[in-house]
Coordinates of N, CA and C in Angstrom, one line a residue:
M9 N 175.9 362.2 309.7 CA 175.2 363.3 309.4 C 173.9 362.5 309.9
T10 N 173.0 363.9 310.6 CA 171.7 363.6 310.9 C 170.8 363.8 309.8
T11 N 169.6 363.0 310.5 CA 168.0 363.3 309.4 C 167.4 364.4 309.4
P12 N 167.0 364.8 308.6 CA 165.9 366.6 308.9 C 165.0 365.7 309.6
L13 N 164.2 366.5 310.2 CA 162.9 366.4 311.1 C 162.0 366.8 311.1
S14 N 161.9 368.1 309.4 CA 160.9 369.0 309.4 C 159.9 368.7 308.8
E15 N 159.8 367.4 308.0 CA 158.2 366.3 307.4 C 158.1 365.4 308.2
S16 N 159.4 364.6 309.1 CA 159.1 363.2 309.4 C 158.8 363.0 311.5
L17 N 158.7 364.7 311.4 CA 158.4 364.4 313.1 C 157.8 364.2 313.5
L18 N 157.4 363.3 314.5 CA 156.0 362.8 314.9 C 155.7 363.5 316.6
W19 N 156.7 363.7 317.1 CA 156.6 364.3 318.5 C 158.1 365.1 319.2
E20 N 157.4 365.4 320.0 CA 159.1 366.0 320.5 C 158.9 366.3 322.3
E21 N 159.7 366.0 323.1 CA 159.7 366.0 324.2 C 160.5 366.6 325.2
H22 N 161.1 367.3 326.4 CA 161.8 367.6 327.0 C 162.1 366.5 328.4
L23 N 163.1 366.2 328.7 CA 163.8 365.4 329.4 C 164.4 366.2 330.5
P24 N 163.8 366.5 331.6 CA 165.1 367.5 332.5 C 166.0 366.6 333.1
G25 N 167.1 367.4 333.6 CA 168.0 366.5 334.0 C 168.0 366.1 335.2
G26 N 168.2 364.8 335.3 CA 168.2 364.0 336.7 C 166.8 363.6 336.6
N27 N 166.2 363.5 335.5 CA 164.5 362.7 335.4 C 164.5 361.4 334.7
H28 N 163.3 361.2 334.6 CA 163.1 360.0 334.1 C 162.2 360.0 332.8
W29 N 161.6 358.7 332.2 CA 161.0 358.9 330.9 C 160.9 357.7 330.5
S30 N 159.7 357.0 330.1 CA 159.7 355.6 329.0 C 158.2 355.9 328.5
G31 N 158.6 355.1 327.4 CA 157.5 354.9 326.0 C 157.7 353.9 325.2
R32 N 156.4 353.6 324.5 CA 156.5 352.9 323.6 C 157.3 353.4 322.0
L33 N 157.9 352.6 321.6 CA 158.6 353.2 320.0 C 158.2 352.2 319.2
R34 N 157.6 352.3 318.1 CA 156.9 351.4 317.1 C 157.9 351.1 315.9
R35 N 158.2 350.2 315.5 CA 159.2 349.6 314.2 C 158.7 350.4 313.0
G36 N 159.8 351.4 312.7 CA 160.1 352.0 311.7 C 160.0 353.7 312.2
T37 N 159.9 353.4 313.6 CA 160.1 355.1 313.9 C 161.5 355.3 314.8
A38 N 162.0 356.5 314.7 CA 163.1 356.7 315.5 C 163.1 357.3 316.4
L39 N 164.0 357.5 317.3 CA 164.2 358.6 318.7 C 165.8 359.0 318.3
R40 N 165.3 361.0 318.4 CA 166.7 361.5 318.6 C 167.0 362.1 320.1
L41 N 167.7 361.7 320.5 CA 168.5 362.3 321.7 C 169.4 363.6 321.6
T42 N 168.9 364.6 322.1 CA 169.8 366.0 321.7 C 170.2 366.3 323.1
D43 N 171.5 366.4 323.5 CA 172.0 367.3 324.8 C 171.8 368.5 324.6
L44 N 171.4 369.1 325.0 CA 170.9 370.5 325.5 C 171.7 371.5 325.8
Q45 N 172.4 370.9 326.9 CA 173.3 371.8 327.8 C 174.6 371.5 327.7
G46 N 175.0 370.4 327.4 CA 176.7 369.7 327.8 C 177.0 369.1 329.1
G47 N 177.3 367.8 328.4 CA 177.7 367.1 329.7 C 176.5 366.0 330.1
A48 N 175.6 365.5 329.3 CA 174.5 364.8 329.4 C 174.9 363.6 329.8
N49 N 173.7 362.8 330.5 CA 174.3 361.3 330.5 C 172.5 360.8 330.2
V50 N 172.3 359.8 329.3 CA 171.1 359.0 329.3 C 171.3 357.5 329.7
S51 N 170.7 357.2 330.6 CA 171.0 356.1 330.8 C 169.7 354.8 330.3
A52 N 170.0 353.7 329.1 CA 168.9 353.4 328.5 C 168.6 351.9 328.2
L53 N 167.6 351.9 328.5 CA 167.1 350.0 328.7 C 166.0 350.0 327.7
F54 N 166.2 348.7 327.1 CA 165.2 348.4 326.1 C 164.6 347.2 326.0
F55 N 163.0 347.2 325.7 CA 162.3 345.6 326.0 C 161.4 345.9 324.7
N56 N 161.3 344.0 324.7 CA 160.1 343.9 323.1 C 159.1 344.5 323.8
A57 N 158.2 345.5 323.4 CA 157.0 345.9 323.5 C 155.9 344.8 323.9
E58 N 155.9 343.8 323.0 CA 155.0 342.8 323.2 C 155.3 341.9 324.4
Q59 N 156.5 341.4 324.7 CA 157.0 340.4 325.3 C 158.3 341.0 326.0
P60 N 158.1 341.9 327.2 CA 159.2 342.2 328.0 C 160.5 341.4 328.5
L61 N 159.7 340.1 328.4 CA 161.1 339.1 328.8 C 162.3 339.2 327.9
E62 N 162.1 339.7 326.9 CA 163.1 339.8 325.6 C 163.4 341.3 325.9
R63 N 164.6 341.0 326.1 CA 165.3 342.7 326.3 C 166.9 342.9 325.8
Y64 N 167.4 344.2 325.7 CA 168.4 344.3 325.4 C 169.7 343.8 326.3
N65 N 170.5 342.9 325.6 CA 171.4 342.3 326.3 C 172.7 342.6 325.7
M66 N 173.2 343.2 326.9 CA 174.5 344.2 326.8 C 176.0 343.1 326.5
P67 N 176.2 341.8 327.0 CA 177.2 341.2 326.4 C 176.7 340.6 325.0
D68 N 176.1 340.1 324.4 CA 175.5 339.5 323.4 C 175.7 340.8 322.3
T69 N 175.1 342.1 322.8 CA 175.4 343.3 322.0 C 177.1 343.2 321.2
L70 N 177.7 343.7 322.3 CA 179.6 343.4 322.1 C 179.6 342.8 321.4
K71 N 179.9 341.6 322.1 CA 180.7 340.3 321.5 C 180.7 340.2 320.2
S72 N 178.8 340.5 319.5 CA 178.8 340.2 318.1 C 179.4 340.8 317.6
Q73 N 179.5 342.2 317.7 CA 180.3 343.6 317.0 C 181.3 343.7 317.3
H74 N 182.0 342.8 317.8 CA 183.8 342.7 318.5 C 184.0 344.5 318.9
T75 N 182.8 344.9 319.9 CA 183.2 346.0 320.3 C 183.0 346.5 321.9
A76 N 183.3 347.4 322.3 CA 183.2 347.7 323.9 C 182.6 349.0 324.1
Y77 N 182.2 349.5 323.3 CA 181.3 350.8 323.1 C 180.3 350.7 322.0
L78 N 179.2 351.6 322.1 CA 178.6 351.8 321.0 C 178.6 353.4 320.4
A79 N 178.2 353.5 319.0 CA 178.2 354.3 317.9 C 177.5 354.2 317.0
A80 N 177.3 355.3 316.1 CA 176.5 355.1 314.9 C 177.3 353.5 313.9
G81 N 176.3 352.9 313.3 CA 176.6 351.7 312.9 C 176.3 350.7 313.3
Y82 N 176.3 350.6 314.7 CA 175.9 349.5 315.8 C 174.6 349.4 315.8
V83 N 174.3 348.0 316.2 CA 173.0 347.7 316.8 C 172.8 347.4 318.2
C84 N 171.3 347.5 318.5 CA 171.1 347.0 320.3 C 170.4 345.7 320.2
Q85 N 171.1 344.7 320.2 CA 170.4 343.1 320.4 C 169.8 342.6 321.3
S86 N 169.0 341.8 321.3 CA 168.2 341.3 322.3 C 168.9 340.0 322.8
D87 N 168.2 339.4 323.9 CA 168.7 337.7 324.2 C 168.3 336.8 323.3
M88 N 167.4 337.6 322.3 CA 166.8 336.7 321.7 C 167.3 336.8 320.6
G89 N 168.4 337.2 319.7 CA 169.5 337.5 318.5 C 168.6 338.3 317.7
R90 N 167.5 339.1 318.3 CA 167.2 340.4 317.2 C 167.4 341.5 317.8
V91 N 167.4 342.4 316.8 CA 167.6 343.9 316.7 C 166.3 344.6 317.3
L92 N 166.5 345.4 318.7 CA 165.6 346.1 319.0 C 165.6 347.6 318.4
C93 N 167.1 348.1 318.4 CA 167.0 349.3 317.5 C 168.7 349.7 316.9
S94 N 169.0 350.1 316.4 CA 170.2 350.3 315.4 C 170.6 351.9 315.6
I95 N 171.8 352.2 316.0 CA 172.5 353.7 315.9 C 172.6 353.8 314.8
T96 N 171.5 355.0 313.8 CA 172.3 355.2 312.8 C 172.7 356.3 312.2
A97 N 172.8 357.0 313.5 CA 173.6 358.7 313.3 C 173.8 358.7 314.8
D98 N 175.1 359.8 315.0 CA 175.7 360.1 316.4 C 176.9 361.0 315.9
S99 N 176.8 361.8 316.9 CA 178.2 362.7 316.8 C 179.0 362.9 317.7
L100 N 179.1 361.8 318.5 CA 180.1 361.7 319.4 C 181.1 360.8 319.2
G101 N 180.7 359.2 318.9 CA 181.4 358.5 318.5 C 181.9 357.2 319.4
W102 N 181.0 357.5 320.7 CA 181.4 356.3 321.9 C 180.5 356.7 322.8
H103 N 179.5 355.7 323.4 CA 178.8 355.8 324.3 C 179.1 354.7 325.3
D104 N 178.9 354.5 326.5 CA 179.4 353.9 327.4 C 178.4 352.6 327.4
T105 N 179.1 351.8 328.0 CA 178.1 350.1 327.9 C 178.5 349.6 329.4
W106 N 179.7 349.5 330.2 CA 179.9 348.7 330.9 C 179.2 349.3 332.4
C107 N 179.3 350.6 332.8 CA 179.1 351.3 334.0 C 177.8 351.6 334.4
G108 N 176.8 351.0 334.1 CA 175.4 350.9 335.0 C 174.8 352.3 335.1
V109 N 174.3 352.4 336.5 CA 173.8 353.6 336.9 C 174.4 353.9 338.4
S110 N 173.9 355.3 338.9 CA 174.1 355.4 340.0 C 172.9 354.7 341.2
D111 N 173.2 354.8 342.2 CA 172.3 354.3 343.4 C 172.2 355.8 344.2
A112 N 171.2 355.5 345.2 CA 170.6 356.6 346.1 C 172.0 356.8 347.3
A113 N 172.7 355.8 347.5 CA 173.8 355.8 348.6 C 174.9 356.4 347.9
M114 N 175.3 356.4 346.5 CA 176.1 357.0 345.5 C 176.1 358.4 345.6
V115 N 174.7 358.6 345.5 CA 174.7 360.4 345.1 C 174.4 361.1 346.1
Q116 N 174.3 360.5 347.4 CA 173.9 361.1 348.4 C 175.8 361.1 349.3
A117 N 176.4 360.3 349.1 CA 177.7 360.6 349.7 C 178.9 361.5 348.7
R118 N 178.0 361.6 347.1 CA 178.8 362.5 346.2 C 178.1 364.0 346.8
F119 N 177.2 363.8 346.4 CA 176.7 365.4 346.5 C 175.6 366.0 347.8
G120 N 175.3 364.9 349.1 CA 174.8 365.2 350.0 C 173.2 364.9 349.4
E121 N 172.2 365.4 350.5 CA 170.7 364.8 350.4 C 170.2 366.4 350.0
K122 N 169.3 366.1 348.9 CA 168.0 367.3 348.6 C 166.9 366.3 348.4
H123 N 166.0 366.5 349.1 CA 164.5 365.7 349.1 C 163.9 366.8 348.6
Y124 N 162.6 365.9 348.1 CA 161.6 366.6 347.2 C 160.5 367.5 348.2
Q125 N 160.5 367.3 349.4 CA 159.9 368.1 350.7 C 160.4 369.2 350.6
Q126 N 161.5 369.3 350.6 CA 162.5 370.4 350.8 C 162.6 371.2 349.6
H127 N 163.1 370.6 348.6 CA 163.6 371.3 347.8 C 162.9 371.0 345.9
R128 N 161.7 370.3 346.2 CA 160.9 370.0 345.0 C 161.5 369.5 343.9
N129 N 161.6 370.1 342.9 CA 162.3 369.9 341.4 C 163.7 369.7 341.5
A130 N 164.5 370.2 342.4 CA 165.5 370.3 342.5 C 166.3 369.0 343.4
M131 N 165.4 368.5 343.9 CA 166.0 367.2 344.7 C 166.8 366.2 343.9
H132 N 167.8 365.7 344.7 CA 168.5 364.9 343.9 C 167.9 363.6 343.6
R133 N 168.1 362.9 342.3 CA 167.8 361.6 342.0 C 168.8 360.9 341.1
N134 N 168.7 359.5 341.8 CA 169.6 358.8 341.0 C 169.1 358.3 340.1
G135 N 170.1 357.3 339.2 CA 169.7 356.5 338.1 C 169.0 355.0 338.2
R136 N 169.1 354.6 339.6 CA 168.6 353.2 339.6 C 167.0 353.7 339.6
D137 N 167.1 354.4 340.6 CA 165.5 354.7 341.1 C 164.6 355.3 339.8
N138 N 165.2 355.8 339.3 CA 164.7 356.4 338.0 C 164.2 355.5 337.5
L139 N 165.2 354.7 337.0 CA 164.7 353.3 336.0 C 163.8 352.9 336.6
L140 N 164.1 352.3 338.1 CA 162.8 351.6 338.6 C 161.7 352.2 338.6
I141 N 161.2 353.5 339.0 CA 160.1 354.3 339.0 C 159.3 354.0 337.3
E142 N 160.1 353.8 336.5 CA 159.9 353.8 335.1 C 159.2 352.4 334.5
L143 N 160.1 351.2 335.5 CA 159.7 350.2 335.3 C 158.4 349.7 335.7
A144 N 158.3 350.2 336.5 CA 156.9 350.0 337.4 C 155.8 350.4 336.8
K145 N 156.0 351.4 335.9 CA 154.6 351.8 335.2 C 154.3 350.7 334.1
W146 N 155.0 349.6 333.4 CA 154.9 348.8 332.8 C 155.2 347.1 333.5
G147 N 154.8 347.3 334.6 CA 154.7 346.0 335.5 C 156.1 345.5 335.6
L148 N 157.2 346.1 335.5 CA 158.2 345.3 335.5 C 159.2 345.8 337.1
G149 N 160.2 345.1 337.3 CA 161.0 345.7 338.5 C 162.0 345.5 338.7
V150 N 162.5 344.9 340.0 CA 164.0 345.1 339.9 C 164.6 343.8 339.6
R151 N 164.1 343.0 339.1 CA 164.9 341.6 338.2 C 164.8 342.2 336.9
D152 N 164.4 343.1 336.5 CA 164.3 343.8 334.9 C 165.0 344.6 334.9
L153 N 166.2 345.1 335.9 CA 167.4 346.0 336.1 C 168.6 345.6 335.3
V154 N 168.4 345.3 334.0 CA 169.9 344.8 333.4 C 170.7 346.1 333.0
P155 N 172.0 345.6 332.5 CA 172.8 346.7 332.2 C 172.4 347.6 331.2
C156 N 172.5 348.6 331.4 CA 172.0 349.7 330.3 C 173.2 350.1 329.5
I157 N 172.6 351.2 328.6 CA 173.7 352.2 327.7 C 173.6 353.3 328.4
N158 N 175.0 353.8 328.5 CA 175.0 355.3 329.1 C 175.0 356.2 327.6
F159 N 174.2 356.5 327.1 CA 174.3 357.5 325.8 C 175.3 359.1 326.1
F160 N 175.9 359.6 325.7 CA 176.7 360.8 325.5 C 177.8 360.9 326.6
S161 N 178.0 359.4 327.2 CA 179.3 359.3 328.4 C 180.0 358.3 327.7
K162 N 181.6 358.7 328.1 CA 182.7 357.9 327.4 C 183.3 357.6 328.6
V163 N 183.8 356.4 328.8 CA 184.5 355.8 329.8 C 185.9 354.9 329.3
V164 N 187.0 355.3 329.8 CA 188.0 354.6 329.2 C 188.5 353.8 330.6
T165 N 190.0 353.1 330.1 CA 190.7 352.5 331.3 C 192.0 353.2 331.1
D166 N 192.4 353.2 332.2 CA 193.8 354.0 332.5 C 195.2 352.7 332.3
D167 N 196.1 353.0 332.4 CA 197.7 352.1 332.6 C 197.3 350.8 333.6
A168 N 196.5 351.3 334.9 CA 196.1 350.1 335.8 C 195.1 349.4 335.6
G169 N 194.1 349.8 334.6 CA 193.1 349.0 334.2 C 191.5 349.7 334.9
A170 N 191.8 350.5 335.4 CA 190.6 351.3 336.3 C 189.9 352.1 335.5
L171 N 188.7 352.0 335.5 CA 188.0 352.9 334.7 C 187.9 354.4 335.2
R172 N 187.9 355.2 334.1 CA 187.7 356.7 333.8 C 186.4 357.3 333.0
H173 N 185.6 358.2 333.5 CA 184.9 359.1 332.8 C 185.8 359.9 332.2
V174 N 185.1 360.4 330.9 CA 185.9 361.4 330.3 C 185.2 362.0 330.3
P175 N 185.6 363.4 331.0 CA 184.6 364.9 331.2 C 184.7 365.8 330.0
G176 N 183.7 366.7 329.8 CA 183.5 367.2 328.4 C 183.4 366.7 327.1
H177 N 183.3 365.2 327.4 CA 182.9 364.4 326.1 C 181.8 364.4 325.1
S178 N 180.3 365.1 325.9 CA 179.6 365.7 325.0 C 179.1 367.1 325.0
A179 N 179.3 367.7 324.2 CA 179.1 369.1 324.2 C 177.4 369.5 324.1
A180 N 177.1 370.6 324.2 CA 175.7 371.1 323.9 C 175.5 371.2 322.6
G181 N 174.4 370.1 321.8 CA 173.8 370.2 320.7 C 174.1 368.6 320.1
S182 N 175.1 367.8 321.0 CA 175.3 366.7 320.6 C 174.1 365.5 320.8
T183 N 174.1 364.6 319.7 CA 173.0 363.8 319.3 C 173.3 362.3 318.9
V184 N 172.3 361.6 319.2 CA 172.5 360.0 318.6 C 170.8 359.7 318.2
D185 N 170.6 358.8 317.3 CA 169.4 358.2 316.7 C 169.7 357.0 317.0
L186 N 168.0 356.8 317.1 CA 168.0 355.7 317.4 C 166.5 354.9 316.8
R187 N 167.3 353.6 315.6 CA 166.1 353.3 314.6 C 165.6 352.3 315.0
F188 N 164.0 351.8 315.4 CA 163.7 350.8 316.0 C 162.8 349.8 314.8
E189 N 163.8 348.4 315.4 CA 163.5 347.5 314.2 C 162.6 346.6 314.6
M190 N 161.8 346.9 315.9 CA 160.4 346.4 316.3 C 160.1 347.1 317.6
D191 N 158.8 346.7 317.6 CA 158.1 347.2 318.6 C 158.7 347.5 320.0
T192 N 159.3 348.5 320.3 CA 160.3 349.0 321.6 C 159.9 349.4 322.8
L193 N 160.1 348.9 324.1 CA 159.5 349.5 325.2 C 161.0 350.3 325.0
V194 N 161.1 351.6 325.6 CA 162.2 352.4 325.8 C 162.0 353.0 327.3
V195 N 163.1 353.0 328.0 CA 163.3 353.3 329.6 C 164.3 354.1 329.6
L196 N 164.8 355.6 329.8 CA 165.5 356.6 330.3 C 165.4 357.3 331.5
S197 N 167.0 357.3 332.0 CA 166.9 358.1 332.9 C 168.0 359.2 332.4
S198 N 168.0 360.4 333.0 CA 169.2 361.3 332.7 C 170.0 361.8 334.0
A199 N 169.9 361.1 335.1 CA 171.1 361.3 336.3 C 172.1 361.3 335.9
P200 N 173.2 361.8 336.5 CA 174.4 361.8 336.3 C 175.1 360.4 335.9
H201 N 176.2 360.3 335.3 CA 177.1 358.7 335.2 C 177.6 358.5 336.4
P202 N 177.8 357.1 336.8 CA 178.0 356.9 337.7 C 179.6 357.3 338.3
L203 N 180.4 357.3 337.3 CA 181.8 357.8 337.2 C 181.8 359.0 337.3
D204 N 181.2 360.2 336.9 CA 181.4 361.5 336.6 C 181.8 362.0 338.1
A205 N 183.0 362.6 338.0 CA 183.9 363.5 339.1 C 183.2 364.8 339.3
N206 N 182.0 365.2 338.9 CA 181.7 366.6 338.6 C 181.0 366.6 340.4
P207 N 182.0 367.5 341.1 CA 181.2 367.9 342.4 C 180.0 368.4 342.7
V208 N 179.2 368.9 341.6 CA 178.3 369.6 341.6 C 177.1 368.8 341.1
Y209 N 176.1 368.9 341.4 CA 174.6 368.0 341.1 C 174.6 368.7 339.8
A210 N 174.5 368.4 338.9 CA 174.0 369.6 337.8 C 173.6 368.7 336.7
P211 N 172.9 367.6 336.4 CA 172.5 366.8 335.1 C 171.9 367.8 334.2
A212 N 172.4 367.5 332.7 CA 171.9 368.3 331.7 C 170.7 367.5 331.2
D213 N 170.2 368.7 330.7 CA 168.7 368.4 330.5 C 168.7 367.8 328.7
V214 N 167.9 366.9 328.3 CA 167.6 366.3 326.8 C 166.5 366.4 326.4
R215 N 166.5 366.6 324.7 CA 165.3 366.8 324.3 C 165.2 365.2 323.5
L216 N 163.9 364.8 323.4 CA 163.3 363.5 322.9 C 162.9 364.1 321.4
S217 N 163.2 363.5 319.9 CA 162.1 363.6 318.8 C 162.2 362.4 318.3
A218 N 160.9 362.1 318.5 CA 160.7 361.1 317.5 C 160.2 361.4 316.1
Y219 N 160.7 360.6 315.0 CA 160.3 360.8 313.7 C 160.2 359.5 312.9
R220 N 159.8 359.5 312.0 CA 159.3 358.4 310.7 C 160.6 358.2 310.1
A221 N 161.2 356.8 310.5 CA 162.6 356.6 309.8 C 162.3 356.1 308.1
P222 N 163.4 356.4 307.5 CA 163.4 355.8 306.2 C 163.0 354.3 306.2
P223 N 162.8 353.6 305.0 CA 162.9 352.2 305.4 C 164.0 351.8 305.3
V224 N 164.7 350.3 305.9 CA 165.9 349.8 306.1 C 166.5 349.2 304.6
A225 N 167.4 349.9 303.9 CA 168.1 349.3 302.6 C 169.2 348.1 303.0
A226 N 168.7 347.4 302.0 CA 169.9 346.0 301.9 C 171.3 346.4 302.2
D227 N 171.7 347.7 302.0 CA 173.2 348.2 302.1 C 173.2 348.9 303.6
D228 N 172.3 348.9 304.3 CA 172.4 349.4 305.5 C 173.4 349.5 306.0
A229 N 174.1 350.3 307.0 CA 175.3 350.1 307.5 C 175.4 349.5 308.7
C230 N 174.2 349.4 309.8 CA 173.8 348.8 310.7 C 173.8 347.2 310.3
R231 N 172.8 347.2 309.1 CA 173.0 345.6 309.0 C 173.8 344.8 308.3
T232 N 175.1 345.8 307.7 CA 175.8 345.2 307.0 C 177.2 345.0 307.7
R233 N 177.4 345.9 309.0 CA 178.4 345.7 309.6 C 179.1 344.8 309.7
C234 N 178.5 343.6 310.3 CA 178.8 342.0 310.4 C 178.0 341.3 310.2
A235 N 178.5 339.7 309.9 CA 177.7 338.7 309.5 C 176.7 338.7 310.5
Q236 N 176.9 338.9 311.8 CA 176.0 338.7 312.9 C 174.5 339.6 313.1
N237 N 175.6 340.7 312.6 CA 173.7 341.9 312.5 C 173.2 341.5 311.5
G238 N 173.8 341.0 310.2 CA 172.6 340.7 309.2 C 171.8 339.4 309.6
R239 N 172.1 338.7 310.3 CA 171.0 337.1 310.8 C 170.6 337.8 312.0
A240 N 170.7 338.9 312.6 CA 169.8 339.3 313.6 C 168.6 340.4 312.8
F241 N 169.3 341.1 312.1 CA 168.1 342.1 311.1 C 167.2 340.8 310.6
T242 N 167.4 339.6 310.0 CA 166.9 338.7 309.5 C 166.0 337.9 310.5
N243 N 166.2 337.5 311.7 CA 165.6 337.1 312.7 C 164.6 338.2 313.5
T244 N 164.6 338.8 313.6 CA 163.9 340.4 313.2 C 162.6 340.4 312.4
E245 N 163.0 340.6 311.3 CA 161.9 340.5 310.2 C 161.1 339.4 310.1
R246 N 161.5 338.4 310.2 CA 160.7 336.9 310.4 C 159.7 337.2 311.8
Y247 N 160.3 337.7 312.5 CA 159.7 338.0 314.3 C 158.7 338.9 313.9
C248 N 158.8 339.8 312.9 CA 157.6 340.8 312.6 C 156.9 340.5 311.3
G249 N 156.9 339.6 310.9 CA 156.2 339.2 310.0 C 156.5 339.8 308.7
V250 N 157.5 340.3 308.5 CA 158.2 341.4 307.4 C 158.8 340.2 306.2
A251 N 159.0 340.5 305.2 CA 159.9 339.9 304.2 C 161.1 340.4 304.1
A252 N 162.3 339.3 304.2 CA 163.6 339.9 304.2 C 163.8 340.4 302.8

């Protein structure tokens, strides 16, 4: 169940398909991502806004919560054992954590070339360059391009162990809500998933809605999912100077 935004909304922004965005989300705020057309993919990186050497750590996030994907009730942990954000609501139940992003060679091979000089905003963009453009705005670069989360995308394995992107996983109107437990730099790309077999370059638009999140309760589902999450919340509260 998603949180009503009528009284808690702070701002909204439209992220066109294939584009990129970054911004700082403060502790106690939340960000809702909404797939506006169906088939969206949002590649996301998270960094401690005060000290970006601390960032989302995929291996620690997955192994501590005994999962291979993310959904409501899970958290995104940093490499310092703290919680950057929690997934408080989610209409899909599965978001890819393994596959990373597309690059220029991959997009060119699959969709052909479309440059800005000829095609303007209809140019073909790729996830790697999108993230690097946004990282550069904050003094970050290639070495900070760590494994991301691909929200709205589902990837499974077949009997031979090969990875397969599941088409049609996200319908128009699908949402995921992220509650930020510390001041966090958020970097997003809405370029297609690297395993998406759609032969047409048609990334979906996404709406970003920031709102004030309710306080984290002692029985919060993300906090109590496992013992490691409880310790990570305690670490985060101590770091932020908040009584546990």
